[in-house]
């Protein structure tokens, strides 16, 4: 009889079930997120607004100091609601420009530029909203005394902020798919070049190879994601203003897969997931999740995927439609390179911001504090100006503050020297326990069938399962568990006690 500790390692569904050597890889890591050591419970969505008029496909929070305004985008509307302090009394109202918007498959993308929130959606002129004073979005333009535009932002597929410039790509509803345009420095309303507006640094640049522009990320440098190439966009001053350098022939498969965090951009290419710092491009999904994603995602629905960075947990999260009529979140931990997934009802993911809520306000918002409060009282949701992980479900904006449901970690095949019997498992779960089930088999081509679930009994799970190959399924239970890292299992060689 041997007691063996098995760490819950990386989820690597692209790897074979056994490599002939001892492995800690996982066949599944569902409804959990990876951290530096082990996995923690991933929260479920909680409604925080009443329904809008249409399905919400993107969310955003604009901030100007302590002032916070929250927006949601649908195919034909932009909506506004109050920051996250209430769940039951918040309505969501349309604040679209007069005349509405043209339809397109991709969701609205929002950026903050000074006191303005800018909104971009293919087939539409870039929109603007002044935080604290606007009541409707409007075209980003400057009008003359006859209400005619002197200068107007372009119709663009994508947009970002590079240094002090608003940069747009894939212009004029796809008629100029490889054109990049940028505003004047520190002036989002001026898009005329110096030939039309002296001293203006606004201009444009065609990128001759690489196909259509899919997205742009900003910061000190810009990274332009085309179908078959990546370009770096660097400010060099007058007369060229920006220099464009090709950094890779790895292209971008889906524009909405692109997200930037702390100078690093993450994206989906034709063969899997990558990251780039604007100089080098590194594969992050090879031999891990690339094949799994391309086999399980509905590739025709990639235009409606969404991507965000968790404001606390160092996670990049891709929300996508799968081939089974559902949606999932694919999660990447940027510090360790580990992955997980969740099943979700959320249609999109993003970040929102909060207003502070004192105890008197709490009493007014939530008369029954035991049942109505959507998150713990010390949650960031009730702290002023803090970003929280959020999204949308159907026509409602949601926050991810609900209890984790059906977490599961499942090992690949664990192989001993002989046929063996597992008689006990002791999961290592901080502040919790776990249900255990085991699938044992003699040969790798035998069907994988998990036996009956063993519930915890005095910090252990009594089981009995024999074979040469064993898969162990760990399902943490309890409302307070925080992390699971490994399990101990008692193994007896077959035929001995």
Short mmCIF file of C-alpha atoms in Angstrom, two decimals:
data_model
loop_
_atom_site.label_atom_id
_atom_site.label_comp_id
_atom_site.label_asym_id
_atom_site.label_seq_id
_atom_site.Cartn_x
_atom_site.Cartn_y
_atom_site.Cartn_z
CA UNK A 1 0.00 0.00 0.00
CA UNK A 2 1.37 3.37 -1.04
CA UNK A 3 0.18 6.89 -0.37
CA UNK A 4 0.93 9.09 -3.37
CA UNK A 5 0.47 12.84 -3.68
CA UNK A 6 -0.75 14.08 -7.06
CA UNK A 7 -0.53 17.79 -7.83
CA UNK A 8 -3.28 19.39 -9.88
CA UNK A 9 -1.08 20.69 -12.66
CA UNK A 10 -1.77 22.43 -15.95
CA UNK A 11 -4.93 21.88 -17.94
CA UNK A 12 -3.52 20.67 -21.26
CA UNK A 13 -6.34 19.11 -23.29
CA UNK A 14 -4.15 19.08 -26.41
CA UNK A 15 -1.77 16.54 -24.86
CA UNK A 16 -2.26 12.73 -25.00
CA UNK A 17 -3.89 11.01 -22.04
CA UNK A 18 -0.56 9.50 -21.02
CA UNK A 19 3.00 10.08 -22.13
CA UNK A 20 4.52 7.01 -20.51
CA UNK A 21 5.98 9.13 -17.73
CA UNK A 22 4.47 10.55 -14.57
CA UNK A 23 2.43 13.66 -15.33
CA UNK A 24 0.37 16.18 -13.36
CA UNK A 25 -1.53 17.42 -16.43
CA UNK A 26 -5.29 17.78 -16.32
CA UNK A 27 -7.85 16.61 -18.84
CA UNK A 28 -10.31 19.24 -17.60
CA UNK A 29 -10.31 22.32 -15.38
CA UNK A 30 -13.91 23.57 -15.46
CA UNK A 31 -15.54 26.47 -13.60
CA UNK A 32 -12.30 27.33 -11.82
CA UNK A 33 -9.47 29.76 -12.52
CA UNK A 34 -5.73 29.06 -12.26
CA UNK A 35 -3.49 30.94 -9.86
CA UNK A 36 0.15 30.66 -8.83
CA UNK A 37 -0.53 27.40 -6.98
CA UNK A 38 -3.61 25.39 -7.82
CA UNK A 39 -7.11 26.49 -8.80
CA UNK A 40 -9.81 28.66 -7.22
CA UNK A 41 -13.60 28.93 -7.68
CA UNK A 42 -14.78 31.03 -10.61
CA UNK A 43 -17.88 33.11 -9.74
CA UNK A 44 -21.14 33.03 -11.66
CA UNK A 45 -23.00 36.06 -13.07
CA UNK A 46 -25.49 38.09 -11.03
CA UNK A 47 -27.91 40.55 -12.70
CA UNK A 48 -27.27 44.18 -11.72
CA UNK A 49 -29.63 45.98 -14.14
CA UNK A 50 -33.12 45.62 -15.42
CA UNK A 51 -33.43 44.51 -19.08
CA UNK A 52 -32.43 46.83 -21.90
CA UNK A 53 -34.35 46.95 -25.17
CA UNK A 54 -31.85 44.70 -26.96
CA UNK A 55 -29.28 42.05 -26.12
CA UNK A 56 -26.17 43.64 -24.59
CA UNK A 57 -22.94 42.58 -26.32
CA UNK A 58 -20.34 44.85 -24.66
CA UNK A 59 -19.91 46.76 -21.39
CA UNK A 60 -17.65 49.61 -20.35
CA UNK A 61 -17.06 52.09 -17.52
CA UNK A 62 -15.97 55.65 -18.21
CA UNK A 63 -14.22 57.46 -15.34
CA UNK A 64 -13.28 61.08 -14.78
CA UNK A 65 -11.85 61.28 -11.28
CA UNK A 66 -14.54 60.07 -8.88
CA UNK A 67 -17.26 60.37 -11.54
CA UNK A 68 -18.18 57.01 -13.07
CA UNK A 69 -20.63 56.27 -15.89
CA UNK A 70 -21.42 52.75 -17.10
CA UNK A 71 -22.32 51.86 -20.70
CA UNK A 72 -23.58 48.84 -22.56
CA UNK A 73 -23.69 48.32 -26.30
CA UNK A 74 -26.12 46.31 -28.43
CA UNK A 75 -26.26 45.94 -32.18
CA UNK A 76 -28.29 49.11 -32.77
CA UNK A 77 -28.04 51.03 -29.46
CA UNK A 78 -25.75 52.31 -26.75
CA UNK A 79 -27.16 52.26 -23.22
CA UNK A 80 -26.20 53.92 -19.94
CA UNK A 81 -26.80 52.88 -16.37
CA UNK A 82 -25.54 53.92 -12.96
CA UNK A 83 -22.33 52.47 -11.50
CA UNK A 84 -22.41 49.25 -9.53
CA UNK A 85 -24.09 49.99 -6.21
CA UNK A 86 -27.49 48.41 -6.68
CA UNK A 87 -29.01 45.30 -8.13
CA UNK A 88 -32.75 45.78 -7.89
CA UNK A 89 -33.43 49.43 -8.70
CA UNK A 90 -31.10 50.22 -11.60
CA UNK A 91 -32.62 50.75 -15.01
CA UNK A 92 -30.68 50.92 -18.23
CA UNK A 93 -31.60 53.63 -20.76
CA UNK A 94 -30.71 54.21 -24.41
CA UNK A 95 -28.34 57.12 -25.04
CA UNK A 96 -27.72 56.57 -28.75
CA UNK A 97 -27.37 59.41 -31.21
CA UNK A 98 -30.50 60.46 -33.07
CA UNK A 99 -31.10 58.17 -36.01
CA UNK A 100 -29.49 55.10 -34.44
CA UNK A 101 -26.70 53.02 -35.89
CA UNK A 102 -25.87 50.70 -38.75
CA UNK A 103 -25.79 46.99 -37.98
CA UNK A 104 -22.57 44.97 -37.93
CA UNK A 105 -21.61 41.60 -36.43
CA UNK A 106 -18.97 42.89 -34.01
CA UNK A 107 -19.79 44.60 -30.73
CA UNK A 108 -19.11 48.19 -29.72
CA UNK A 109 -15.60 48.97 -28.50
CA UNK A 110 -15.11 51.82 -26.01
CA UNK A 111 -12.08 53.92 -25.04
CA UNK A 112 -11.57 56.87 -22.69
CA UNK A 113 -9.74 59.93 -24.02
CA UNK A 114 -9.54 62.66 -21.40
CA UNK A 115 -13.07 63.44 -20.25
CA UNK A 116 -14.62 61.68 -23.23
CA UNK A 117 -15.77 58.15 -23.85
CA UNK A 118 -15.31 57.16 -27.50
CA UNK A 119 -17.26 54.29 -29.06
CA UNK A 120 -16.41 52.41 -32.25
CA UNK A 121 -18.44 49.87 -34.25
CA UNK A 122 -17.95 48.80 -37.84
CA UNK A 123 -20.10 50.72 -40.37
CA UNK A 124 -20.49 53.69 -37.99
CA UNK A 125 -18.71 56.97 -37.40
CA UNK A 126 -16.77 56.96 -34.12
CA UNK A 127 -19.07 58.22 -31.35
CA UNK A 128 -18.30 60.53 -28.42
CA UNK A 129 -19.72 61.17 -24.95
CA UNK A 130 -18.49 63.76 -22.44
CA UNK A 131 -18.45 62.27 -18.95
CA UNK A 132 -20.69 64.21 -16.60
CA UNK A 133 -22.47 66.39 -19.17
CA UNK A 134 -23.63 64.41 -22.23
CA UNK A 135 -27.13 63.01 -22.50
CA UNK A 136 -26.70 61.34 -25.90
CA UNK A 137 -23.79 59.97 -27.88
CA UNK A 138 -23.01 61.84 -31.09
CA UNK A 139 -20.62 61.66 -34.03
CA UNK A 140 -17.06 62.65 -33.17
CA UNK A 141 -16.84 65.84 -35.25
CA UNK A 142 -16.55 69.62 -35.20
CA UNK A 143 -19.46 71.59 -36.73
CA UNK A 144 -19.48 75.02 -38.34
CA UNK A 145 -22.10 77.72 -37.72
CA UNK A 146 -24.43 75.95 -40.18
CA UNK A 147 -24.17 72.65 -38.27
CA UNK A 148 -22.08 71.13 -41.05
CA UNK A 149 -19.01 69.05 -40.09
CA UNK A 150 -15.70 70.83 -40.53
CA UNK A 151 -13.86 67.69 -39.55
CA UNK A 152 -15.20 64.25 -38.65
CA UNK A 153 -13.77 61.04 -37.28
CA UNK A 154 -13.82 58.11 -39.70
CA UNK A 155 -16.14 55.15 -39.98
CA UNK A 156 -13.91 52.41 -38.61
CA UNK A 157 -13.88 48.75 -37.59
CA UNK A 158 -11.47 49.29 -34.68
CA UNK A 159 -9.95 52.03 -32.55
CA UNK A 160 -7.36 52.55 -29.82
CA UNK A 161 -5.41 55.28 -28.03
CA UNK A 162 -1.72 55.44 -28.97
CA UNK A 163 0.18 58.02 -26.87
CA UNK A 164 -1.92 61.20 -27.32
CA UNK A 165 -3.67 60.16 -30.53
CA UNK A 166 -6.93 58.41 -31.33
CA UNK A 167 -6.06 55.74 -33.92
CA UNK A 168 -8.63 54.01 -36.13
CA UNK A 169 -8.26 51.12 -38.57
CA UNK A 170 -10.14 49.38 -41.38
CA UNK A 171 -11.83 52.52 -42.64
CA UNK A 172 -15.06 53.35 -44.49
CA UNK A 173 -17.05 50.18 -43.78
CA UNK A 174 -14.32 47.95 -45.15
CA UNK A 175 -13.73 49.90 -48.37
CA UNK A 176 -10.23 50.71 -47.09
CA UNK A 177 -9.49 47.64 -44.97
CA UNK A 178 -5.74 48.23 -44.66
CA UNK A 179 -5.89 51.96 -43.90
CA UNK A 180 -4.89 53.43 -40.52
CA UNK A 181 -6.01 56.97 -39.61
CA UNK A 182 -5.13 59.01 -36.55
CA UNK A 183 -6.35 62.27 -35.03
CA UNK A 184 -4.32 65.35 -34.24
CA UNK A 185 -2.20 65.13 -31.11
CA UNK A 186 -4.32 65.57 -27.99
CA UNK A 187 -7.31 66.60 -30.14
CA UNK A 188 -9.75 63.79 -30.82
CA UNK A 189 -12.00 66.06 -32.93
CA UNK A 190 -9.38 67.07 -35.52
CA UNK A 191 -8.85 64.49 -38.28
CA UNK A 192 -7.71 66.77 -41.11
CA UNK A 193 -4.05 66.42 -42.18
CA UNK A 194 -1.62 69.35 -42.17
CA UNK A 195 -2.39 70.06 -45.83
CA UNK A 196 -5.92 71.06 -44.74
CA UNK A 197 -5.32 72.18 -41.15
CA UNK A 198 -1.88 73.74 -40.54
CA UNK A 199 0.00 72.34 -37.52
CA UNK A 200 -2.25 69.29 -37.41
CA UNK A 201 -0.50 65.95 -36.84
CA UNK A 202 -3.51 63.97 -38.06
CA UNK A 203 -2.73 61.72 -41.02
CA UNK A 204 -3.19 58.24 -42.44
CA UNK A 205 -1.16 55.27 -43.67
CA UNK A 206 -1.93 52.32 -45.93
CA UNK A 207 -0.29 49.05 -44.89
CA UNK A 208 0.39 47.28 -48.18
CA UNK A 209 0.76 43.67 -47.00
CA UNK A 210 -0.95 41.61 -44.35
CA UNK A 211 -4.56 41.87 -45.42
CA UNK A 212 -7.37 43.64 -43.59
CA UNK A 213 -6.83 45.29 -40.21
CA UNK A 214 -8.56 43.29 -37.47
CA UNK A 215 -7.78 45.39 -34.40
CA UNK A 216 -5.34 47.85 -32.82
CA UNK A 217 -3.94 48.04 -29.29
CA UNK A 218 -2.43 51.19 -27.81
CA UNK A 219 -0.18 52.62 -25.16
CA UNK A 220 3.27 54.11 -25.77
CA UNK A 221 3.32 52.19 -29.06
CA UNK A 222 0.50 50.82 -31.16
CA UNK A 223 0.23 47.25 -32.40
CA UNK A 224 -1.81 46.75 -35.56
CA UNK A 225 -3.29 43.28 -36.02
CA UNK A 226 -3.90 42.33 -39.65
CA UNK A 227 -5.08 39.03 -41.10
CA UNK A 228 -1.56 37.89 -42.00
CA UNK A 229 0.83 40.21 -40.16
CA UNK A 230 1.48 42.36 -37.10
CA UNK A 231 2.86 45.90 -37.32
CA UNK A 232 4.31 48.18 -34.66
CA UNK A 233 3.28 51.84 -34.80
CA UNK A 234 5.84 54.19 -33.20
CA UNK A 235 5.63 57.96 -32.82
CA UNK A 236 8.59 59.72 -34.50
CA UNK A 237 7.37 63.33 -34.76
CA UNK A 238 7.11 65.61 -37.80
CA UNK A 239 6.92 65.17 -40.74
CA UNK A 240 5.98 61.43 -40.73
CA UNK A 241 4.53 61.37 -37.20
CA UNK A 242 4.41 57.57 -37.05
CA UNK A 243 6.74 54.82 -38.24
CA UNK A 244 5.31 51.39 -39.14
CA UNK A 245 7.44 48.25 -38.75
CA UNK A 246 6.38 44.68 -39.47
CA UNK A 247 7.12 42.51 -36.43
CA UNK A 248 5.58 39.18 -37.48
CA UNK A 249 3.81 37.27 -40.21
CA UNK A 250 1.62 35.69 -37.54
CA UNK A 251 -1.77 37.24 -38.24
CA UNK A 252 -4.96 37.76 -36.28
CA UNK A 253 -7.86 35.35 -36.84
CA UNK A 254 -10.52 37.29 -34.90
CA UNK A 255 -10.38 40.99 -34.10
CA UNK A 256 -12.42 40.65 -30.92
CA UNK A 257 -9.88 38.20 -29.51
CA UNK A 258 -7.39 41.06 -29.05
CA UNK A 259 -6.75 42.65 -25.65
CA UNK A 260 -3.86 44.66 -24.19
CA UNK A 261 -2.66 44.67 -20.59
CA UNK A 262 0.44 46.37 -19.19
CA UNK A 263 2.13 46.65 -22.58
CA UNK A 264 1.41 43.07 -23.69
CA UNK A 265 -1.29 42.22 -26.24
CA UNK A 266 -3.00 38.83 -26.41
CA UNK A 267 -4.77 37.49 -29.51
CA UNK A 268 -6.01 34.49 -31.46
CA UNK A 269 -4.22 33.61 -34.70
CA UNK A 270 -5.12 30.97 -37.28
CA UNK A 271 -3.35 28.25 -35.29
CA UNK A 272 -3.90 29.36 -31.69
CA UNK A 273 -3.21 31.95 -29.03
CA UNK A 274 -0.24 34.33 -28.90
CA UNK A 275 1.05 37.35 -27.03
CA UNK A 276 3.21 40.23 -28.20
CA UNK A 277 4.98 43.17 -26.56
CA UNK A 278 5.32 44.98 -29.89
CA UNK A 279 8.76 43.49 -30.51
CA UNK A 280 8.43 39.73 -30.29
CA UNK A 281 5.51 37.33 -30.68
CA UNK A 282 5.22 34.30 -28.38
CA UNK A 283 2.88 31.31 -28.59
CA UNK A 284 0.99 30.74 -25.33
CA UNK A 285 -1.43 27.94 -26.28
CA UNK A 286 0.81 25.43 -28.10
CA UNK A 287 0.45 21.88 -26.73
CA UNK A 288 -2.04 23.27 -24.24
CA UNK A 289 -5.39 24.62 -25.51
CA UNK A 290 -5.02 25.66 -29.16
CA UNK A 291 -6.38 22.44 -30.68
CA UNK A 292 -9.10 22.21 -28.03
CA UNK A 293 -10.31 25.75 -28.74
CA UNK A 294 -10.32 25.41 -32.53
CA UNK A 295 -12.24 22.12 -32.22
CA UNK A 296 -14.82 23.36 -29.69
CA UNK A 297 -15.39 27.02 -30.61
CA UNK A 298 -18.01 28.00 -33.17
CA UNK A 299 -15.57 29.60 -35.59
CA UNK A 300 -18.35 31.26 -37.56
CA UNK A 301 -19.40 33.10 -34.38
CA UNK A 302 -15.95 34.48 -33.52
CA UNK A 303 -17.00 38.04 -34.52
CA UNK A 304 -19.21 38.07 -31.41
CA UNK A 305 -16.58 36.85 -28.96
CA UNK A 306 -15.34 39.27 -26.30
CA UNK A 307 -12.13 39.57 -24.32
CA UNK A 308 -11.14 41.29 -21.10
CA UNK A 309 -8.46 41.33 -18.42
CA UNK A 310 -9.60 40.60 -14.88
CA UNK A 311 -8.86 43.73 -12.80
CA UNK A 312 -7.37 41.77 -9.89
CA UNK A 313 -6.48 38.18 -10.70
CA UNK A 314 -4.04 38.57 -13.64
CA UNK A 315 -6.34 36.66 -15.95
CA UNK A 316 -7.09 37.16 -19.64
CA UNK A 317 -10.62 35.92 -20.34
CA UNK A 318 -12.10 35.10 -23.75
CA UNK A 319 -15.88 34.65 -23.92
CA UNK A 320 -17.01 32.65 -26.97
CA UNK A 321 -19.82 30.56 -28.44
CA UNK A 322 -19.06 26.84 -28.64
CA UNK A 323 -20.26 24.18 -31.08
CA UNK A 324 -22.90 22.93 -28.66
CA UNK A 325 -25.12 25.99 -28.47
CA UNK A 326 -23.59 27.37 -25.28
CA UNK A 327 -21.00 29.95 -24.26
CA UNK A 328 -17.73 29.40 -22.44
CA UNK A 329 -14.95 31.48 -20.93
CA UNK A 330 -11.39 30.48 -21.77
CA UNK A 331 -9.06 31.74 -19.04
CA UNK A 332 -5.30 32.38 -19.14
CA UNK A 333 -3.21 33.21 -16.06
CA UNK A 334 -0.55 35.62 -17.27
CA UNK A 335 2.00 34.92 -14.50
CA UNK A 336 2.09 31.12 -14.76
CA UNK A 337 0.87 30.46 -18.32
CA UNK A 338 -1.82 28.10 -16.97
CA UNK A 339 -5.32 27.78 -18.44
CA UNK A 340 -8.84 26.82 -17.41
CA UNK A 341 -12.37 27.17 -18.74
CA UNK A 342 -15.86 27.89 -17.47
CA UNK A 343 -19.34 27.26 -18.75
CA UNK A 344 -21.29 30.51 -18.54
CA UNK A 345 -24.56 32.22 -19.32
CA UNK A 346 -22.74 35.50 -19.97
CA UNK A 347 -22.90 36.84 -23.53
CA UNK A 348 -19.83 39.04 -23.07
CA UNK A 349 -17.19 39.98 -20.51
CA UNK A 350 -15.64 43.30 -19.54
CA UNK A 351 -14.81 45.58 -16.62
CA UNK A 352 -17.06 48.09 -14.87
CA UNK A 353 -16.36 50.57 -12.08
CA UNK A 354 -18.14 51.32 -8.83
CA UNK A 355 -19.28 54.20 -6.69
CA UNK A 356 -18.63 54.00 -2.95
CA UNK A 357 -21.55 52.73 -0.85
CA UNK A 358 -21.79 53.59 2.85
CA UNK A 359 -23.84 51.69 5.41
CA UNK A 360 -26.80 54.09 5.20
CA UNK A 361 -26.96 53.73 1.43
CA UNK A 362 -26.69 49.97 1.78
CA UNK A 363 -29.78 49.94 3.98
CA UNK A 364 -31.78 51.92 1.42
CA UNK A 365 -30.62 49.84 -1.54
CA UNK A 366 -30.99 46.44 0.15
CA UNK A 367 -33.78 46.43 2.76
CA UNK A 368 -33.21 42.72 3.35
CA UNK A 369 -29.45 42.57 3.74
CA UNK A 370 -29.48 38.78 4.17
CA UNK A 371 -31.00 37.98 0.77
CA UNK A 372 -30.76 40.96 -1.58
CA UNK A 373 -27.09 41.98 -1.41
CA UNK A 374 -25.41 40.66 -4.60
CA UNK A 375 -21.88 40.34 -3.12
CA UNK A 376 -20.07 40.23 0.26
CA UNK A 377 -20.04 43.57 2.08
CA UNK A 378 -16.24 43.86 1.70
CA UNK A 379 -16.40 43.21 -2.05
CA UNK A 380 -14.85 45.75 -4.46
CA UNK A 381 -18.38 46.27 -5.78
CA UNK A 382 -19.07 48.56 -2.82
CA UNK A 383 -15.74 50.44 -2.91
CA UNK A 384 -15.64 53.71 -4.81
CA UNK A 385 -13.92 53.86 -8.18
CA UNK A 386 -12.73 50.24 -8.22
CA UNK A 387 -12.91 48.15 -11.35
CA UNK A 388 -14.79 44.86 -11.11
CA UNK A 389 -15.11 41.91 -13.48
CA UNK A 390 -18.48 42.12 -15.21
CA UNK A 391 -20.30 41.43 -18.47
CA UNK A 392 -23.77 40.97 -19.89
CA UNK A 393 -26.35 38.20 -20.09
CA UNK A 394 -29.23 38.54 -22.53
CA UNK A 395 -30.45 42.15 -22.08
CA UNK A 396 -28.93 42.72 -18.62
CA UNK A 397 -25.55 43.86 -17.35
CA UNK A 398 -24.12 41.45 -14.79
CA UNK A 399 -21.29 41.22 -12.29
CA UNK A 400 -19.40 37.99 -11.62
CA UNK A 401 -20.10 37.81 -7.89
CA UNK A 402 -22.26 34.68 -7.60
CA UNK A 403 -21.32 31.34 -6.07
CA UNK A 404 -19.17 28.96 -8.11
CA UNK A 405 -21.26 26.14 -9.59
CA UNK A 406 -20.08 22.63 -10.49
CA UNK A 407 -16.29 23.08 -10.34
CA UNK A 408 -14.35 20.13 -11.72
CA UNK A 409 -10.69 19.13 -12.05
CA UNK A 410 -9.93 15.87 -13.82
CA UNK A 411 -6.55 14.25 -14.21
CA UNK A 412 -5.17 12.47 -17.22
CA UNK A 413 -4.39 8.76 -16.82
CA UNK A 414 -2.29 7.98 -13.76
CA UNK A 415 -0.28 4.82 -14.38
CA UNK A 416 1.50 2.63 -11.86
CA UNK A 417 4.01 -0.16 -12.42
CA UNK A 418 1.29 -2.82 -12.13
CA UNK A 419 -2.44 -3.13 -12.10
CA UNK A 420 -3.52 -1.39 -8.94
CA UNK A 421 -6.48 -0.47 -6.77
CA UNK A 422 -7.17 3.01 -5.40
CA UNK A 423 -8.85 2.69 -2.00
CA UNK A 424 -8.83 6.22 -0.60
CA UNK A 425 -8.40 9.80 -1.78
CA UNK A 426 -7.78 12.84 0.42
CA UNK A 427 -8.29 16.09 -1.53
CA UNK A 428 -6.27 19.11 -0.43
CA UNK A 429 -8.83 21.94 -0.53
CA UNK A 430 -8.41 25.14 1.46
CA UNK A 431 -11.51 25.71 3.62
CA UNK A 432 -13.42 22.94 1.90
CA UNK A 433 -13.69 19.34 0.80
CA UNK A 434 -14.40 17.57 -2.49
CA UNK A 435 -16.42 14.83 -4.10
CA UNK A 436 -14.29 12.20 -5.82
CA UNK A 437 -14.98 9.81 -8.67
CA UNK A 438 -12.54 7.55 -10.51
CA UNK A 439 -12.39 6.04 -13.98
CA UNK A 440 -10.11 3.00 -14.11
CA UNK A 441 -9.35 0.88 -17.17
CA UNK A 442 -6.94 -1.82 -18.30
CA UNK A 443 -6.10 -0.48 -21.76
CA UNK A 444 -6.00 3.00 -23.27
CA UNK A 445 -8.64 2.07 -25.84
CA UNK A 446 -11.13 1.03 -23.14
CA UNK A 447 -14.07 3.35 -22.58
CA UNK A 448 -13.58 5.99 -19.88
CA UNK A 449 -16.38 5.48 -17.34
CA UNK A 450 -16.36 7.27 -14.01
CA UNK A 451 -17.70 5.32 -11.07
CA UNK A 452 -20.05 6.47 -8.35
CA UNK A 453 -19.30 9.77 -6.64
CA UNK A 454 -17.69 9.41 -3.24
CA UNK A 455 -18.66 12.18 -0.86
CA UNK A 456 -16.21 13.36 1.80
CA UNK A 457 -16.12 11.52 5.11
CA UNK A 458 -13.83 12.80 7.88
CA UNK A 459 -11.59 14.68 5.42
CA UNK A 460 -11.21 11.74 3.08
CA UNK A 461 -13.10 9.92 0.35
CA UNK A 462 -13.40 6.15 0.50
CA UNK A 463 -13.24 4.59 -2.95
CA UNK A 464 -12.36 1.31 -4.60
CA UNK A 465 -11.39 1.25 -8.25
CA UNK A 466 -8.98 -1.09 -9.97
CA UNK A 467 -7.09 -1.05 -13.26
CA UNK A 468 -3.82 -0.09 -14.86
CA UNK A 469 -4.84 3.48 -15.75
CA UNK A 470 -6.77 5.76 -13.40
CA UNK A 471 -8.37 9.15 -13.90
CA UNK A 472 -9.38 11.03 -10.76
CA UNK A 473 -12.14 13.67 -10.83
CA UNK A 474 -12.04 16.25 -8.03
CA UNK A 475 -15.15 18.38 -7.49
CA UNK A 476 -14.68 20.84 -4.60
CA UNK A 477 -17.78 21.38 -2.47
CA UNK A 478 -18.85 23.94 0.09
CA UNK A 479 -19.53 27.65 -0.24
CA UNK A 480 -16.28 28.76 1.38
CA UNK A 481 -13.55 26.83 -0.41
CA UNK A 482 -10.79 29.05 -1.79
CA UNK A 483 -8.18 26.86 -3.48
CA UNK A 484 -7.40 23.27 -4.35
CA UNK A 485 -3.86 22.21 -5.16
CA UNK A 486 -3.51 18.41 -5.00
CA UNK A 487 -4.80 15.17 -3.54
CA UNK A 488 -3.31 12.17 -1.76
CA UNK A 489 -4.40 8.74 -2.93
CA UNK A 490 -3.85 5.35 -1.36
CA UNK A 491 -2.82 2.77 -3.98
CA UNK A 492 -2.51 -0.97 -3.47
CA UNK A 493 -0.92 -3.33 -6.00
CA UNK A 494 -3.61 -5.62 -7.35
CA UNK A 495 -3.80 -8.90 -5.45
CA UNK A 496 -2.24 -7.57 -2.23
CA UNK A 497 -3.56 -5.84 0.88
#
